[in-house]
Short mmCIF file of N, CA and C and ligand atoms in Angstrom, two decimals:
data_model
loop_
_atom_site.label_atom_id
_atom_site.label_comp_id
_atom_site.label_asym_id
_atom_site.label_seq_id
_atom_site.Cartn_x
_atom_site.Cartn_y
_atom_site.Cartn_z
N MET W 1130 9.58 6.23 -3.71
CA MET W 1130 9.60 5.32 -3.01
C MET W 1130 8.03 5.16 -2.70
N ALA W 1131 7.47 3.56 -2.49
CA ALA W 1131 5.40 3.58 -2.46
C ALA W 1131 6.15 3.52 -0.62
N LEU W 1132 4.80 3.13 0.13
CA LEU W 1132 4.32 2.72 1.02
C LEU W 1132 3.79 1.74 1.58
N GLU W 1133 3.93 1.07 1.89
CA GLU W 1133 4.01 -1.23 1.85
C GLU W 1133 3.85 -1.85 2.98
N ARG W 1134 3.46 -2.62 3.26
CA ARG W 1134 2.94 -3.32 4.16
C ARG W 1134 3.35 -4.32 4.23
N THR W 1135 4.36 -5.43 5.60
CA THR W 1135 5.49 -6.85 5.92
C THR W 1135 4.60 -7.10 6.11
N PHE W 1136 5.01 -8.65 5.71
CA PHE W 1136 4.00 -9.74 7.23
C PHE W 1136 5.50 -9.87 7.97
N SER W 1137 4.84 -9.46 9.74
CA SER W 1137 6.33 -9.97 10.03
C SER W 1137 6.01 -11.51 11.42
N ILE W 1138 6.35 -12.43 11.94
CA ILE W 1138 6.00 -12.82 13.11
C ILE W 1138 7.30 -12.63 14.23
N ILE W 1139 7.29 -12.30 15.34
CA ILE W 1139 8.17 -12.48 16.65
C ILE W 1139 7.83 -14.48 16.45
N LYS W 1140 8.47 -14.92 16.96
CA LYS W 1140 9.04 -16.67 16.76
C LYS W 1140 8.55 -16.88 18.81
N PRO W 1141 8.36 -17.94 18.89
CA PRO W 1141 8.99 -18.25 19.39
C PRO W 1141 10.02 -18.48 20.76
N ASP W 1142 11.11 -18.71 20.16
CA ASP W 1142 12.23 -18.15 21.09
C ASP W 1142 12.30 -16.52 21.63
N ALA W 1143 11.79 -15.67 21.27
CA ALA W 1143 11.72 -14.30 21.53
C ALA W 1143 10.51 -14.40 22.34
N THR W 1144 9.20 -15.36 22.40
CA THR W 1144 7.80 -14.71 23.17
C THR W 1144 8.44 -15.23 24.13
N ARG W 1145 9.36 -16.88 23.90
CA ARG W 1145 9.17 -17.15 25.86
C ARG W 1145 10.60 -16.09 26.34
N ARG W 1146 11.87 -15.80 25.71
CA ARG W 1146 12.53 -14.92 26.23
C ARG W 1146 11.78 -13.15 26.45
N ASN W 1147 10.22 -12.65 26.36
CA ASN W 1147 9.87 -11.50 26.37
C ASN W 1147 10.50 -10.21 26.24
N LEU W 1148 10.37 -10.44 24.76
CA LEU W 1148 11.66 -9.88 23.85
C LEU W 1148 10.79 -9.18 23.63
N THR W 1149 9.57 -8.87 22.79
CA THR W 1149 8.17 -8.16 21.98
C THR W 1149 8.73 -6.80 21.97
N GLY W 1150 8.78 -6.53 23.43
CA GLY W 1150 8.60 -5.14 23.74
C GLY W 1150 10.05 -4.78 22.78
N ALA W 1151 11.13 -5.06 23.33
CA ALA W 1151 12.61 -5.12 21.92
C ALA W 1151 12.53 -5.12 21.00
N ILE W 1152 11.96 -6.07 20.23
CA ILE W 1152 11.45 -6.19 18.95
C ILE W 1152 11.08 -4.66 18.38
N ASN W 1153 9.09 -4.98 18.36
CA ASN W 1153 8.55 -3.70 17.58
C ASN W 1153 9.35 -2.58 18.29
N ALA W 1154 10.33 -1.85 19.68
CA ALA W 1154 10.93 -0.37 19.47
C ALA W 1154 12.35 -0.74 18.29
N LYS W 1155 12.85 -2.05 18.20
CA LYS W 1155 13.74 -1.63 16.58
C LYS W 1155 12.92 -1.30 15.18
N PHE W 1156 11.67 -1.95 15.01
CA PHE W 1156 10.58 -1.79 14.59
C PHE W 1156 10.26 0.07 14.66
N GLU W 1157 10.30 0.27 15.33
CA GLU W 1157 9.22 1.66 15.15
C GLU W 1157 10.10 2.38 15.10
N GLU W 1158 11.36 2.48 15.66
CA GLU W 1158 12.74 3.77 15.33
C GLU W 1158 13.58 3.96 14.14
N ALA W 1159 12.88 1.97 13.08
CA ALA W 1159 13.27 2.84 11.77
C ALA W 1159 12.13 2.54 10.98
N GLY W 1160 10.85 3.30 11.69
CA GLY W 1160 10.24 3.89 11.04
C GLY W 1160 8.76 2.74 10.52
N LEU W 1161 8.71 2.10 11.28
CA LEU W 1161 7.85 1.42 10.38
C LEU W 1161 7.06 1.53 11.60
N ARG W 1162 5.84 1.19 11.09
CA ARG W 1162 4.52 1.42 12.00
C ARG W 1162 3.67 -0.14 11.77
N ILE W 1163 3.92 -0.48 13.10
CA ILE W 1163 2.50 -1.61 13.53
C ILE W 1163 0.79 -1.40 13.53
N VAL W 1164 0.66 -1.94 12.18
CA VAL W 1164 -1.15 -1.40 11.99
C VAL W 1164 -1.44 -2.33 12.86
N ALA W 1165 -0.89 -3.59 12.95
CA ALA W 1165 -2.09 -4.89 12.45
C ALA W 1165 -0.80 -5.43 14.26
N GLN W 1166 -1.24 -6.57 14.70
CA GLN W 1166 -0.25 -6.68 15.38
C GLN W 1166 -1.46 -8.18 16.84
N LYS W 1167 -1.26 -9.86 17.15
CA LYS W 1167 -2.12 -10.14 17.82
C LYS W 1167 -0.69 -11.54 18.03
N ARG W 1168 -0.93 -11.86 19.61
CA ARG W 1168 -1.14 -12.85 20.01
C ARG W 1168 -1.29 -14.34 19.25
N ILE W 1169 -0.38 -15.16 18.95
CA ILE W 1169 -1.81 -16.05 18.88
C ILE W 1169 -0.06 -17.96 19.41
N HIS W 1170 -0.91 -18.75 19.10
CA HIS W 1170 -0.33 -20.44 19.93
C HIS W 1170 -0.98 -20.55 18.30
N MET W 1171 -0.63 -21.13 17.46
CA MET W 1171 -0.27 -21.56 16.17
C MET W 1171 -0.15 -23.37 16.37
N THR W 1172 -1.21 -24.14 15.99
CA THR W 1172 -1.70 -25.33 15.71
C THR W 1172 0.11 -26.09 14.87
N LYS W 1173 0.38 -27.25 14.91
CA LYS W 1173 1.20 -27.55 13.99
C LYS W 1173 1.30 -27.14 12.15
N ALA W 1174 -0.60 -28.37 12.51
CA ALA W 1174 -1.08 -27.90 10.97
C ALA W 1174 -0.65 -26.59 10.39
N GLN W 1175 -1.13 -25.54 11.39
CA GLN W 1175 -1.15 -23.86 10.68
C GLN W 1175 0.14 -24.24 10.67
N ALA W 1176 0.74 -23.75 11.30
CA ALA W 1176 2.43 -23.95 11.76
C ALA W 1176 2.88 -24.63 10.23
N GLY W 1177 2.85 -25.82 9.26
CA GLY W 1177 2.75 -26.07 8.51
C GLY W 1177 2.21 -26.01 6.84
N LYS W 1178 1.40 -25.28 7.54
CA LYS W 1178 0.95 -24.20 5.97
C LYS W 1178 1.53 -23.34 6.10
N PHE W 1179 0.99 -22.88 6.69
CA PHE W 1179 1.91 -20.97 5.91
C PHE W 1179 3.41 -21.77 5.76
N TYR W 1180 4.03 -22.71 6.05
CA TYR W 1180 5.49 -22.46 5.83
C TYR W 1180 5.80 -23.74 4.20
N GLU W 1181 4.85 -24.25 4.26
CA GLU W 1181 4.15 -24.92 3.56
C GLU W 1181 5.54 -24.74 1.87
N VAL W 1182 5.94 -23.63 1.36
CA VAL W 1182 6.67 -23.81 0.36
C VAL W 1182 8.17 -24.94 1.29
N HIS W 1183 8.40 -24.94 2.34
CA HIS W 1183 9.40 -25.33 3.10
C HIS W 1183 9.13 -26.44 2.70
N GLN W 1184 8.25 -27.36 2.54
CA GLN W 1184 7.87 -29.01 2.45
C GLN W 1184 8.76 -29.46 2.62
N GLU W 1185 9.46 -29.86 1.61
CA GLU W 1185 10.82 -30.49 1.17
C GLU W 1185 11.80 -30.91 1.38
N ARG W 1186 11.87 -28.84 2.33
CA ARG W 1186 13.22 -28.87 2.73
C ARG W 1186 13.73 -30.58 4.24
N PRO W 1187 14.52 -30.35 4.09
CA PRO W 1187 14.66 -31.71 5.93
C PRO W 1187 14.62 -31.06 7.06
N PHE W 1188 14.80 -29.84 6.79
CA PHE W 1188 14.44 -28.93 8.94
C PHE W 1188 12.85 -28.70 8.69
N TYR W 1189 12.22 -28.93 7.70
CA TYR W 1189 10.09 -28.60 7.35
C TYR W 1189 10.40 -29.49 8.99
N ASP W 1190 10.13 -30.65 9.53
CA ASP W 1190 9.20 -31.30 10.28
C ASP W 1190 9.95 -30.39 11.62
N GLU W 1191 11.05 -30.05 11.70
CA GLU W 1191 11.69 -28.80 12.81
C GLU W 1191 11.05 -27.41 13.20
N LEU W 1192 11.58 -26.97 12.17
CA LEU W 1192 9.66 -25.36 12.16
C LEU W 1192 9.16 -25.47 12.14
N CYS W 1193 8.11 -26.12 11.95
CA CYS W 1193 6.53 -26.26 12.39
C CYS W 1193 6.56 -26.92 13.59
N GLU W 1194 7.69 -27.62 14.29
CA GLU W 1194 7.48 -28.36 15.66
C GLU W 1194 8.43 -27.35 16.66
N PHE W 1195 8.82 -25.94 16.22
CA PHE W 1195 9.18 -24.78 16.95
C PHE W 1195 8.77 -23.60 16.67
N MET W 1196 8.17 -23.70 15.30
CA MET W 1196 6.73 -22.14 15.15
C MET W 1196 5.07 -22.87 15.83
N SER W 1197 5.01 -23.97 16.37
CA SER W 1197 3.89 -24.48 16.78
C SER W 1197 4.84 -24.59 18.56
N SER W 1198 6.13 -24.71 19.72
CA SER W 1198 6.34 -25.36 19.91
C SER W 1198 5.74 -24.43 21.59
N ALA W 1199 5.68 -22.00 21.62
CA ALA W 1199 4.71 -21.88 21.92
C ALA W 1199 4.38 -20.78 21.50
N PRO W 1200 3.61 -19.23 22.05
CA PRO W 1200 3.15 -18.52 21.46
C PRO W 1200 4.35 -17.74 20.57
N VAL W 1201 3.54 -16.89 19.48
CA VAL W 1201 4.46 -16.09 18.11
C VAL W 1201 3.96 -14.92 18.50
N VAL W 1202 3.97 -14.41 18.52
CA VAL W 1202 3.27 -12.16 17.70
C VAL W 1202 3.51 -12.43 15.72
N VAL W 1203 1.87 -11.98 15.94
CA VAL W 1203 1.87 -11.92 14.38
C VAL W 1203 1.34 -10.63 13.80
N GLN W 1204 1.99 -9.79 12.79
CA GLN W 1204 2.43 -8.87 12.78
C GLN W 1204 1.96 -8.02 11.08
N VAL W 1205 1.44 -6.74 11.29
CA VAL W 1205 1.54 -5.85 9.79
C VAL W 1205 2.33 -4.49 10.26
N LEU W 1206 3.36 -4.03 9.01
CA LEU W 1206 4.23 -3.76 9.57
C LEU W 1206 4.12 -3.06 7.67
N GLU W 1207 3.92 -0.95 8.21
CA GLU W 1207 3.52 -0.64 6.87
C GLU W 1207 4.93 0.77 7.37
N GLY W 1208 5.11 1.03 6.53
CA GLY W 1208 6.05 1.77 5.26
C GLY W 1208 6.47 1.86 4.10
N GLU W 1209 7.21 3.59 4.34
CA GLU W 1209 8.40 3.10 3.04
C GLU W 1209 8.88 1.71 2.87
N ASP W 1210 8.91 0.79 1.51
CA ASP W 1210 9.95 0.59 1.03
C ASP W 1210 9.58 -0.87 2.55
N ALA W 1211 9.07 -1.50 3.29
CA ALA W 1211 8.26 -1.83 4.54
C ALA W 1211 9.00 -3.38 3.90
N ILE W 1212 9.25 -4.13 2.44
CA ILE W 1212 9.44 -5.06 3.42
C ILE W 1212 10.83 -4.95 2.72
N ALA W 1213 11.55 -4.17 2.68
CA ALA W 1213 12.88 -4.75 2.53
C ALA W 1213 13.05 -3.87 3.42
N LYS W 1214 12.52 -2.42 3.73
CA LYS W 1214 13.77 -2.31 5.42
C LYS W 1214 13.08 -3.07 6.28
N ASN W 1215 12.45 -4.11 6.88
CA ASN W 1215 11.86 -4.98 7.80
C ASN W 1215 13.21 -6.33 7.70
N ARG W 1216 13.36 -6.54 6.22
CA ARG W 1216 14.29 -7.69 6.16
C ARG W 1216 15.75 -7.17 6.51
N GLU W 1217 16.07 -5.47 6.13
CA GLU W 1217 17.62 -4.85 6.66
C GLU W 1217 17.42 -4.62 8.73
N ILE W 1218 15.88 -4.76 8.84
CA ILE W 1218 16.18 -4.10 10.46
C ILE W 1218 16.64 -6.26 10.59
N MET W 1219 15.84 -6.64 10.34
CA MET W 1219 15.55 -8.94 10.87
C MET W 1219 17.03 -9.03 10.92
N GLY W 1220 17.50 -8.54 9.49
CA GLY W 1220 19.64 -9.21 9.73
C GLY W 1220 19.55 -10.87 8.57
N ALA W 1221 20.34 -11.14 8.74
CA ALA W 1221 20.78 -12.32 7.94
C ALA W 1221 19.64 -13.54 8.35
N THR W 1222 19.08 -14.22 7.69
CA THR W 1222 18.60 -15.55 8.62
C THR W 1222 19.17 -16.18 9.24
N ASN W 1223 20.97 -16.50 9.44
CA ASN W 1223 21.46 -16.88 10.63
C ASN W 1223 22.03 -15.78 10.63
N PRO W 1224 21.82 -16.19 12.50
CA PRO W 1224 23.03 -14.97 12.84
C PRO W 1224 24.14 -15.27 13.48
N ALA W 1225 24.23 -15.79 12.92
CA ALA W 1225 26.23 -15.67 12.33
C ALA W 1225 26.44 -15.03 11.52
N ASP W 1226 25.16 -14.71 9.76
CA ASP W 1226 25.99 -13.69 9.54
C ASP W 1226 25.45 -12.42 9.01
N ALA W 1227 24.40 -12.17 10.51
CA ALA W 1227 23.52 -10.45 10.09
C ALA W 1227 24.77 -10.23 10.95
N ALA W 1228 24.10 -8.17 10.85
CA ALA W 1228 24.95 -7.34 10.28
C ALA W 1228 24.94 -6.93 12.00
N PRO W 1229 26.00 -6.29 12.63
CA PRO W 1229 25.62 -6.19 13.82
C PRO W 1229 24.30 -5.38 14.49
N GLY W 1230 23.92 -4.81 15.54
CA GLY W 1230 22.41 -4.32 15.47
C GLY W 1230 21.17 -4.33 14.62
N THR W 1231 21.67 -5.86 14.47
CA THR W 1231 19.96 -6.08 13.25
C THR W 1231 19.20 -7.17 14.82
N VAL W 1232 17.89 -7.09 14.22
CA VAL W 1232 17.31 -8.25 15.28
C VAL W 1232 17.84 -9.02 15.63
N ARG W 1233 18.33 -10.24 14.69
CA ARG W 1233 19.27 -11.26 14.46
C ARG W 1233 20.54 -11.44 15.20
N ALA W 1234 20.98 -10.21 14.97
CA ALA W 1234 22.38 -10.14 15.62
C ALA W 1234 22.09 -9.59 16.95
N GLU W 1235 21.38 -9.56 17.56
CA GLU W 1235 21.60 -9.27 18.88
C GLU W 1235 20.18 -10.25 19.75
N PHE W 1236 19.73 -10.82 19.31
CA PHE W 1236 18.43 -11.77 19.90
C PHE W 1236 18.18 -12.65 19.54
N ALA W 1237 18.79 -13.53 18.19
CA ALA W 1237 18.39 -15.00 17.82
C ALA W 1237 19.64 -15.45 18.05
N GLU W 1238 19.12 -17.21 18.32
CA GLU W 1238 19.93 -18.64 18.97
C GLU W 1238 20.19 -19.38 18.01
N SER W 1239 19.67 -19.18 16.84
CA SER W 1239 20.74 -20.62 15.77
C SER W 1239 20.06 -19.86 14.43
N VAL W 1240 19.89 -20.51 13.56
CA VAL W 1240 19.32 -20.65 11.97
C VAL W 1240 17.83 -20.36 12.07
N GLY W 1241 17.87 -21.97 13.40
CA GLY W 1241 16.09 -22.47 12.88
C GLY W 1241 15.81 -21.89 14.61
N GLU W 1242 15.69 -21.11 15.35
CA GLU W 1242 15.08 -20.04 16.47
C GLU W 1242 15.90 -18.65 16.40
N ASN W 1243 15.74 -18.18 14.93
CA ASN W 1243 16.31 -17.50 14.08
C ASN W 1243 14.73 -16.33 14.68
N SER W 1244 14.53 -16.07 15.85
CA SER W 1244 13.68 -14.47 17.08
C SER W 1244 12.31 -14.94 15.47
N VAL W 1245 12.87 -13.66 14.60
CA VAL W 1245 11.94 -13.72 13.80
C VAL W 1245 11.31 -13.65 11.96
N HIS W 1246 9.85 -13.60 12.24
CA HIS W 1246 9.85 -13.86 10.68
C HIS W 1246 9.37 -12.25 9.60
N GLY W 1247 9.87 -12.41 8.14
CA GLY W 1247 9.25 -11.40 7.51
C GLY W 1247 9.30 -11.87 6.61
N SER W 1248 8.49 -11.13 5.62
CA SER W 1248 8.17 -11.58 3.90
C SER W 1248 9.06 -11.14 3.64
N ASP W 1249 9.20 -11.70 1.98
CA ASP W 1249 10.45 -11.86 1.01
C ASP W 1249 9.86 -11.25 -0.22
N ALA W 1250 9.07 -10.30 -0.69
CA ALA W 1250 8.28 -10.58 -1.44
C ALA W 1250 6.87 -9.42 -1.87
N PRO W 1251 6.56 -8.81 -2.71
CA PRO W 1251 5.13 -8.32 -2.26
C PRO W 1251 4.05 -9.38 -2.23
N GLU W 1252 4.13 -10.26 -3.50
CA GLU W 1252 3.14 -11.08 -3.46
C GLU W 1252 3.07 -13.00 -1.70
N THR W 1253 4.51 -12.40 -1.44
CA THR W 1253 4.24 -13.62 -0.39
C THR W 1253 3.92 -12.53 1.30
N ALA W 1254 4.12 -11.24 0.62
CA ALA W 1254 3.34 -10.85 2.21
C ALA W 1254 2.53 -9.96 1.76
N ALA W 1255 1.30 -10.40 0.67
CA ALA W 1255 -0.01 -9.75 0.99
C ALA W 1255 -0.43 -11.58 0.88
N GLN W 1256 -0.59 -12.43 0.79
CA GLN W 1256 -0.94 -14.19 1.12
C GLN W 1256 -0.19 -14.07 2.56
N GLU W 1257 0.88 -13.66 3.14
CA GLU W 1257 1.02 -13.50 4.91
C GLU W 1257 -0.65 -13.14 5.56
N ILE W 1258 -0.53 -12.00 4.51
CA ILE W 1258 -1.59 -10.66 6.01
C ILE W 1258 -2.32 -11.43 5.22
N ALA W 1259 -3.26 -12.32 4.56
CA ALA W 1259 -4.30 -13.00 4.35
C ALA W 1259 -3.92 -13.83 4.73
N TYR W 1260 -3.09 -14.50 5.31
CA TYR W 1260 -3.86 -16.36 5.92
C TYR W 1260 -3.77 -15.71 8.01
N PHE W 1261 -3.57 -14.39 8.36
CA PHE W 1261 -3.62 -14.01 9.65
C PHE W 1261 -4.38 -12.96 10.16
N PHE W 1262 -4.42 -12.20 9.05
CA PHE W 1262 -5.89 -10.79 9.29
C PHE W 1262 -6.96 -11.08 8.64
N SER W 1263 -7.94 -10.72 8.83
CA SER W 1263 -8.91 -9.51 7.72
C SER W 1263 -8.27 -7.68 7.40
N GLY W 1264 -9.45 -8.49 6.72
CA GLY W 1264 -8.91 -6.58 5.85
C GLY W 1264 -9.65 -5.58 7.38
N ILE W 1265 -10.86 -6.16 7.92
CA ILE W 1265 -11.03 -4.61 9.51
C ILE W 1265 -10.01 -5.00 10.47
N GLU W 1266 -8.94 -5.80 10.65
CA GLU W 1266 -8.36 -6.29 11.61
C GLU W 1266 -6.52 -4.56 11.17
N LEU W 1267 -6.05 -4.43 9.79
CA LEU W 1267 -6.04 -3.48 9.76
C LEU W 1267 -5.98 -2.14 10.12
N VAL W 1268 -5.09 -1.67 10.68
CA VAL W 1268 -5.98 -0.72 10.98
C VAL W 1268 -4.89 1.12 10.99
N GLY W 1269 -4.27 1.47 9.34
CA GLY W 1269 -3.49 2.10 9.75
C GLY W 1269 -3.18 3.62 10.55
P1 CMP U 665 12.17 -17.53 8.14
O1 CMP U 665 12.41 -16.08 7.86
O2 CMP U 665 10.49 -18.27 9.18
O3 CMP U 665 11.43 -18.19 7.32
C1 CMP U 665 12.38 -19.93 6.75
C2 CMP U 665 12.73 -20.41 8.52
O4 CMP U 665 13.38 -21.66 8.17
C3 CMP U 665 14.02 -19.41 7.85
O5 CMP U 665 13.54 -17.93 8.81
C4 CMP U 665 14.95 -20.98 9.44
O6 CMP U 665 14.32 -19.46 10.59
C5 CMP U 665 14.48 -21.96 8.65
N1 CMP U 665 15.35 -22.46 9.00
C6 CMP U 665 16.53 -22.19 7.46
N2 CMP U 665 16.97 -22.69 8.02
C7 CMP U 665 17.39 -23.40 8.86
C8 CMP U 665 17.68 -24.83 8.91
N3 CMP U 665 18.96 -24.67 7.95
N4 CMP U 665 17.64 -25.58 9.61
C9 CMP U 665 16.64 -24.92 10.54
N5 CMP U 665 16.21 -24.53 10.54
C10 CMP U 665 16.08 -23.01 9.11
#
């Protein structure tokens, strides 16, 4: 197993309900280390650039509107197999399909307002980390 880094967002539905600490506790309890973290409020254009891979999807505008509707917490999580481990901790995209105990099963409100984002592969993790953080901000 390799020490890996993944990118994570605690989304507006979760920051609005003051769930940052509860979600971070799940990451830490599962052995992931938060090596960078900041609270930001994205513009719709910044959210649109981040999610540009989804720009042809019918939910793209709604997604960008939502992601810029309130502050988010962007973070870099480090650990053994961090990308896959974080996806396990998050649970399925649609909370109706998420396994018990996962972040989305416990906290997500809908498929759109689903509390967290996590990178799906090493290439996207590297791109997503670089979109929000400079190297000097990553403190392992
Ligand atoms: P995320 O992991 O951030 O990546 C893309 C996001 O699009 C996803 O989580 C969901 O929040 C959102 N999404 C996916 N499917 C839908 C949908 N059918 N309707 C609204 N939003 C969606």
